[in-house]
Coordinates of C-alpha atoms and ligand atoms in Angstrom, one line a residue:
M1 CA -36.7 -35.4 21.2
F2 CA -40.2 -34.1 20.3
L3 CA -43.0 -33.2 22.7
P4 CA -45.1 -36.4 22.4
Q5 CA -42.1 -38.5 23.5
L6 CA -41.5 -36.3 26.5
E7 CA -45.2 -36.4 27.4
K8 CA -45.1 -40.2 27.1
K9 CA -42.2 -40.3 29.6
A10 CA -44.0 -38.0 32.1
G11 CA -47.4 -39.8 31.5
G12 CA -45.7 -43.1 32.4
G13 CA -44.7 -41.7 35.8
E14 CA -41.0 -41.0 35.0
K15 CA -39.8 -37.7 36.7
L16 CA -38.3 -35.2 34.2
A17 CA -34.8 -33.9 35.0
V18 CA -34.5 -30.3 33.8
L19 CA -31.5 -27.9 33.9
T20 CA -30.9 -24.5 32.5
C21 CA -28.3 -24.5 29.7
Y22 CA -26.8 -21.6 27.8
D23 CA -24.0 -23.0 25.6
A24 CA -23.0 -25.8 23.3
S25 CA -20.4 -27.4 25.7
F26 CA -22.9 -27.9 28.5
A27 CA -25.6 -28.9 26.0
R28 CA -23.4 -31.8 24.9
L29 CA -22.6 -32.8 28.5
L30 CA -26.2 -32.4 29.9
T31 CA -27.6 -34.4 26.9
A32 CA -25.0 -37.2 27.4
C33 CA -25.9 -37.3 31.1
G34 CA -29.6 -37.9 30.4
V35 CA -31.1 -34.5 31.2
D36 CA -34.5 -34.6 29.6
I37 CA -35.0 -30.8 29.1
L38 CA -32.4 -28.1 28.5
L39 CA -34.0 -24.8 29.5
V40 CA -32.4 -21.8 27.8
G41 CA -33.5 -19.6 30.7
D42 CA -33.4 -15.9 30.7
S43 CA -31.6 -16.5 34.0
L44 CA -28.6 -16.2 31.7
G45 CA -29.0 -12.5 32.4
M46 CA -27.6 -13.3 35.8
T47 CA -25.5 -16.4 35.4
V48 CA -23.8 -15.5 32.1
Q49 CA -24.1 -11.7 31.8
G50 CA -23.8 -10.7 35.5
H51 CA -26.9 -8.6 35.8
A52 CA -29.0 -8.5 39.0
T53 CA -32.2 -9.6 37.2
T54 CA -33.4 -11.2 34.0
L55 CA -35.0 -8.0 32.8
P56 CA -32.1 -6.7 30.5
V57 CA -32.0 -9.9 28.4
T58 CA -33.0 -9.4 24.7
L59 CA -34.7 -11.7 22.2
E60 CA -31.6 -11.7 20.0
Q61 CA -29.5 -12.8 23.0
M62 CA -32.0 -15.6 23.7
A63 CA -31.8 -16.7 20.1
Y64 CA -28.0 -16.6 20.1
H65 CA -27.8 -18.9 23.2
T66 CA -30.6 -21.2 21.9
E67 CA -28.7 -21.7 18.7
A68 CA -25.6 -22.7 20.6
V69 CA -27.5 -25.1 22.9
A70 CA -29.3 -26.7 19.9
R71 CA -25.9 -27.3 18.1
G72 CA -24.5 -28.9 21.2
A73 CA -27.5 -31.1 21.9
T74 CA -27.6 -32.2 18.2
E75 CA -23.8 -33.1 18.4
A76 CA -24.6 -35.2 21.4
G77 CA -27.1 -37.2 19.3
G78 CA -30.3 -35.3 20.2
G79 CA -32.3 -36.8 23.0
A80 CA -32.8 -33.6 25.0
F81 CA -35.8 -31.3 24.5
I82 CA -35.1 -27.6 24.3
V83 CA -37.3 -25.0 25.9
A84 CA -36.3 -21.3 25.5
D85 CA -37.6 -18.4 27.5
L86 CA -39.4 -15.5 25.9
P87 CA -37.6 -12.6 27.5
F88 CA -39.3 -9.6 29.2
G89 CA -40.9 -7.3 26.7
S90 CA -41.0 -9.8 23.9
Y91 CA -44.5 -11.1 24.3
Q92 CA -46.6 -9.0 26.7
Q93 CA -47.7 -6.4 24.1
S94 CA -49.9 -8.6 21.9
P95 CA -50.3 -12.2 20.7
E96 CA -48.8 -11.1 17.3
Q97 CA -45.7 -9.8 19.0
A98 CA -45.5 -13.0 21.0
F99 CA -45.8 -15.1 17.8
A100 CA -43.0 -13.2 16.1
S101 CA -40.7 -13.6 19.1
A102 CA -41.6 -17.3 19.5
A103 CA -40.9 -17.9 15.8
R104 CA -37.4 -16.5 16.2
L105 CA -36.7 -18.9 19.1
L106 CA -38.1 -21.9 17.3
A107 CA -36.1 -21.1 14.2
A108 CA -33.0 -20.9 16.5
G109 CA -33.7 -24.5 17.6
A110 CA -36.1 -24.4 20.5
N111 CA -38.8 -27.1 20.7
M112 CA -41.0 -25.0 23.0
V113 CA -41.1 -21.5 24.4
K114 CA -41.8 -20.5 28.0
L115 CA -43.6 -17.3 29.2
E116 CA -44.3 -16.0 32.6
G117 CA -47.8 -15.2 33.8
G118 CA -51.4 -16.4 34.4
A119 CA -54.8 -16.0 32.8
V120 CA -53.9 -12.6 31.5
L121 CA -51.8 -14.4 28.9
A122 CA -54.5 -17.0 28.0
R123 CA -55.3 -15.3 24.7
T124 CA -51.6 -15.1 23.8
V125 CA -51.0 -18.8 24.6
E126 CA -54.0 -19.8 22.5
F127 CA -52.8 -17.7 19.6
L128 CA -49.4 -19.3 19.7
V129 CA -50.6 -22.9 20.1
R130 CA -53.0 -22.5 17.2
R131 CA -50.1 -21.5 15.0
G132 CA -47.9 -24.5 16.0
V133 CA -45.9 -23.1 18.9
P134 CA -45.6 -25.4 21.9
V135 CA -46.0 -23.3 25.1
C136 CA -44.7 -23.8 28.6
A137 CA -46.4 -21.5 31.1
H138 CA -44.7 -20.3 34.3
L139 CA -46.6 -19.5 37.5
G140 CA -45.6 -18.7 41.1
L141 CA -42.5 -16.6 41.5
L142 CA -42.0 -14.8 38.2
P143 CA -38.5 -13.4 37.9
Q144 CA -39.6 -11.0 35.2
S145 CA -42.0 -9.4 37.8
V146 CA -39.3 -9.0 40.4
N147 CA -39.9 -5.2 40.5
T148 CA -43.4 -6.0 41.8
T149 CA -42.9 -9.0 44.0
G150 CA -39.2 -9.3 44.9
Y151 CA -37.7 -12.8 45.0
R152 CA -40.2 -14.0 47.5
A153 CA -42.2 -17.3 47.7
Q154 CA -45.7 -16.8 46.2
A155 CA -49.3 -18.1 46.7
R156 CA -48.9 -18.5 50.4
D157 CA -52.5 -17.5 51.4
A158 CA -55.7 -19.3 50.4
K159 CA -56.8 -16.5 47.9
A160 CA -53.5 -16.4 46.0
A161 CA -53.4 -20.2 46.0
E162 CA -56.9 -20.4 44.5
Q163 CA -55.9 -17.8 41.9
L164 CA -52.8 -19.7 40.9
A165 CA -54.7 -23.0 40.6
S166 CA -57.4 -21.4 38.5
D167 CA -54.7 -19.7 36.2
A168 CA -53.1 -23.2 35.7
V169 CA -56.4 -24.7 34.7
E170 CA -57.1 -21.9 32.3
L171 CA -53.6 -22.0 30.7
E172 CA -54.0 -25.8 30.2
A173 CA -57.4 -25.3 28.6
V174 CA -56.0 -22.8 26.0
G175 CA -53.3 -25.3 25.0
A176 CA -50.2 -24.9 27.3
R177 CA -48.4 -28.2 27.2
M178 CA -46.1 -27.8 30.3
L179 CA -46.1 -25.7 33.4
V180 CA -43.2 -24.5 35.6
L181 CA -44.2 -23.8 39.2
E182 CA -41.7 -21.7 41.0
S183 CA -41.5 -21.1 44.8
I184 CA -44.9 -22.1 45.9
P185 CA -46.1 -24.3 48.8
L186 CA -45.7 -28.0 48.1
V187 CA -49.3 -28.7 48.8
L188 CA -50.4 -26.3 46.2
A189 CA -48.0 -27.7 43.6
E190 CA -49.3 -31.2 44.5
E191 CA -52.9 -30.0 44.0
V192 CA -52.1 -28.3 40.6
T193 CA -50.2 -31.4 39.4
Q194 CA -53.1 -33.6 40.2
R195 CA -55.6 -31.4 38.5
L196 CA -53.7 -31.0 35.3
A197 CA -52.9 -33.5 32.6
I198 CA -49.9 -31.6 31.3
P199 CA -46.5 -32.1 33.1
T200 CA -45.6 -29.7 35.9
I201 CA -42.0 -28.9 36.5
G202 CA -41.1 -27.6 40.0
I203 CA -38.5 -25.3 41.3
G204 CA -38.8 -24.7 45.0
A205 CA -42.3 -26.3 44.7
G206 CA -41.7 -29.6 46.5
P207 CA -41.5 -33.2 45.3
H208 CA -44.9 -33.8 43.8
C209 CA -44.4 -32.1 40.4
N210 CA -43.8 -34.3 37.3
G211 CA -40.2 -32.9 37.0
Q212 CA -37.7 -30.7 38.6
V213 CA -35.7 -27.8 37.2
L214 CA -32.7 -26.0 38.7
V215 CA -30.3 -23.4 37.5
L216 CA -27.1 -25.2 36.3
Q217 CA -24.8 -22.9 38.2
D218 CA -26.7 -23.6 41.4
I219 CA -26.1 -27.4 41.1
L220 CA -22.5 -26.9 40.2
G221 CA -21.8 -24.8 43.4
L222 CA -21.0 -21.6 41.3
T223 CA -23.7 -19.4 42.8
P224 CA -22.5 -17.2 45.7
R225 CA -25.9 -17.1 47.5
P226 CA -28.0 -19.9 46.0
P227 CA -31.7 -20.1 46.8
R228 CA -32.8 -22.2 49.7
F229 CA -34.5 -24.8 47.4
A230 CA -31.4 -25.4 45.4
K231 CA -28.7 -28.1 46.0
D232 CA -25.0 -28.3 45.2
F233 CA -24.6 -31.6 43.5
M234 CA -20.8 -31.2 43.1
A235 CA -20.2 -32.1 46.7
G236 CA -18.4 -35.5 46.5
A237 CA -19.2 -35.9 42.8
G238 CA -15.5 -35.6 41.6
S239 CA -16.3 -34.2 38.1
L240 CA -18.9 -32.1 36.3
E241 CA -20.3 -35.2 34.7
G242 CA -20.6 -36.8 38.2
G243 CA -22.4 -33.8 39.6
I244 CA -24.9 -33.6 36.7
R245 CA -25.5 -37.4 36.7
A246 CA -26.1 -37.2 40.5
F247 CA -28.8 -34.5 39.9
V248 CA -30.5 -36.6 37.2
Q249 CA -30.4 -39.7 39.4
A250 CA -31.8 -37.7 42.4
V251 CA -34.7 -36.4 40.4
K252 CA -35.5 -39.7 38.7
T253 CA -35.5 -41.6 42.1
G254 CA -37.4 -38.9 43.9
A255 CA -34.5 -38.2 46.3
F256 CA -34.5 -34.6 45.3
P257 CA -36.1 -32.3 46.4
G258 CA -36.1 -33.4 50.0
P259 CA -38.2 -31.8 52.8
E260 CA -35.4 -29.2 53.4
H261 CA -35.9 -27.9 49.9
A262 CA -39.6 -27.2 50.1
F263 CA -42.1 -25.3 52.3
Ligands
LIG301 O1 -34.8 -18.6 33.5 C1 -34.8 -19.6 34.2 O2 -33.7 -20.1 34.6 C2 -36.1 -20.1 34.7 C3 -36.0 -21.1 35.8 C4 -35.8 -20.4 37.1 C5 -37.3 -22.0 35.8 O3 -37.1 -19.7 34.2

């Protein structure tokens, strides 16, 4: 699937179901279950590699996993849109560095790259977009900034909320085509979603975003201490396919996230 088809879905009011995906087997299964976006997240540093944070993940490791996911999704007949994370240290130095890193991930099979940060990255986002790289921005809790913020909910006071909303507007203005909102109050996510034309994808950001993303291992009940906003969809599902289809259905119908998954 290419970006205009995805944007048409979101523009028509359909909620986008997004899961992280790191290998070909799950790419086949997730695609067959109707997941709209496969996010090759740098969360693989934790889920696959066993690190405590996403920080050790390298660009070459992201390219390796993106290639595997792209092969699996193609085998399943396409259909899913692939977003790959630019890992820590692969884009912050300069727009040129970001372009070289993004080009590696697009060549590996990504349809879009994601980077973490606000207006400070506006020039980089614009540089990428003007050179044909679709960009997803990521605001709120930024796992690559864990050494500064910890894994805590963000934008909880009026000043920080205002800053986040203004960052979102600026990133859209310079060409970002999607925005992940992580661990922010649901009223702020609602406001940002209403102000922007691009789709917002929430994780711990309430029900008003245009789509929802979760880490695959969290919905499969494989995470020892999952975040409060996640949900184990394997309970009563009977099979991996059942659990993944239950997630897709819950997102599409608006049943997930419920009030217990937001703040
Ligand atoms: O790497 C990742 O899994 C992510 C999600 C938490 C959105 O960026």
